[in-house]
PDB file of C-alpha atoms in Angstrom:
ATOM      1  CA  UNK A   9     -14.290  23.260  34.164  1.00 86.00           C
ATOM      2  CA  UNK A  10     -12.889  22.432  30.738  1.00 87.00           C
ATOM      3  CA  UNK A  11      -9.940  20.703  32.393  1.00 92.00           C
ATOM      4  CA  UNK A  12     -12.265  18.461  34.439  1.00 91.00           C
ATOM      5  CA  UNK A  13     -14.214  17.505  31.309  1.00 91.00           C
ATOM      6  CA  UNK A  14     -10.978  16.743  29.463  1.00 90.00           C
ATOM      7  CA  UNK A  15      -9.763  14.516  32.315  1.00 92.00           C
ATOM      8  CA  UNK A  16     -13.094  12.693  32.447  1.00 93.00           C
ATOM      9  CA  UNK A  17     -13.019  12.167  28.661  1.00 93.00           C
ATOM     10  CA  UNK A  18      -9.472  10.799  28.897  1.00 92.00           C
ATOM     11  CA  UNK A  19     -10.499   8.388  31.660  1.00 93.00           C
ATOM     12  CA  UNK A  20     -13.554   7.306  29.662  1.00 94.00           C
ATOM     13  CA  UNK A  21     -11.414   6.690  26.567  1.00 91.00           C
ATOM     14  CA  UNK A  22      -8.894   4.658  28.570  1.00 92.00           C
ATOM     15  CA  UNK A  23     -11.657   2.535  30.112  1.00 91.00           C
ATOM     16  CA  UNK A  24     -13.227   1.966  26.690  1.00 91.00           C
ATOM     17  CA  UNK A  25      -9.941   0.761  25.208  1.00 91.00           C
ATOM     18  CA  UNK A  26      -9.206  -1.388  28.265  1.00 92.00           C
ATOM     19  CA  UNK A  27     -12.676  -2.946  28.081  1.00 91.00           C
ATOM     20  CA  UNK A  28     -12.240  -3.829  24.411  1.00 89.00           C
ATOM     21  CA  UNK A  29      -8.848  -5.419  25.088  1.00 90.00           C
ATOM     22  CA  UNK A  30     -10.145  -7.439  28.051  1.00 90.00           C
ATOM     23  CA  UNK A  31     -13.167  -8.608  26.059  1.00 90.00           C
ATOM     24  CA  UNK A  32     -10.915  -9.717  23.185  1.00 88.00           C
ATOM     25  CA  UNK A  33      -8.506 -11.519  25.504  1.00 92.00           C
ATOM     26  CA  UNK A  34     -11.435 -13.219  27.274  1.00 90.00           C
ATOM     27  CA  UNK A  35     -12.748 -14.724  24.053  1.00 89.00           C
ATOM     28  CA  UNK A  36      -9.245 -15.787  23.002  1.00 90.00           C
ATOM     29  CA  UNK A  37      -8.896 -17.574  26.353  1.00 91.00           C
ATOM     30  CA  UNK A  38     -12.256 -19.302  25.860  1.00 92.00           C
ATOM     31  CA  UNK A  39     -11.301 -20.503  22.378  1.00 93.00           C
ATOM     32  CA  UNK A  40      -7.886 -21.623  23.645  1.00 94.00           C
ATOM     33  CA  UNK A  41      -9.480 -23.550  26.509  1.00 94.00           C
ATOM     34  CA  UNK A  42     -11.914 -25.323  24.182  1.00 95.00           C
ATOM     35  CA  UNK A  43      -9.130 -26.257  21.794  1.00 95.00           C
ATOM     36  CA  UNK A  44      -6.976 -27.494  24.705  1.00 95.00           C
ATOM     37  CA  UNK A  45      -9.791 -29.697  26.028  1.00 94.00           C
ATOM     38  CA  UNK A  46     -10.449 -31.045  22.534  1.00 93.00           C
ATOM     39  CA  UNK A  47      -6.787 -31.896  22.038  1.00 93.00           C
ATOM     40  CA  UNK A  48      -6.578 -33.540  25.470  1.00 91.00           C
ATOM     41  CA  UNK A  49      -9.670 -35.649  24.756  1.00 90.00           C
ATOM     42  CA  UNK A  50      -8.319 -36.675  21.349  1.00 90.00           C
ATOM     43  CA  UNK A  51      -4.986 -37.662  22.893  1.00 88.00           C
ATOM     44  CA  UNK A  52      -6.709 -39.670  25.626  1.00 87.00           C
ATOM     45  CA  UNK A  53      -8.836 -41.542  23.076  1.00 89.00           C
ATOM     46  CA  UNK A  54      -5.839 -42.285  20.851  1.00 86.00           C
ATOM     47  CA  UNK A  55      -3.672 -43.517  23.734  1.00 84.00           C
ATOM     48  CA  UNK A  56      -6.489 -45.730  25.032  1.00 81.00           C
ATOM     49  CA  UNK A  57      -6.952 -47.376  21.622  1.00 72.00           C
ATOM     50  CA  UNK A  58      -3.256 -48.354  21.441  1.00 65.00           C
ATOM     51  CA  UNK A  59      -3.268 -50.348  24.689  1.00 58.00           C
TER      52      UNK A  59
END
């Protein structure tokens, strides 16, 4: 019984760490996407003003 509880605790800990990593990577991807779109829009505006 103790072994089953230990395995379940290990699985729970692994899922907790994985969830935190995925959540962090998700927000980094969102920020990166916003910055990419902002840079693309800025470049499009600048190139349009030169022509």
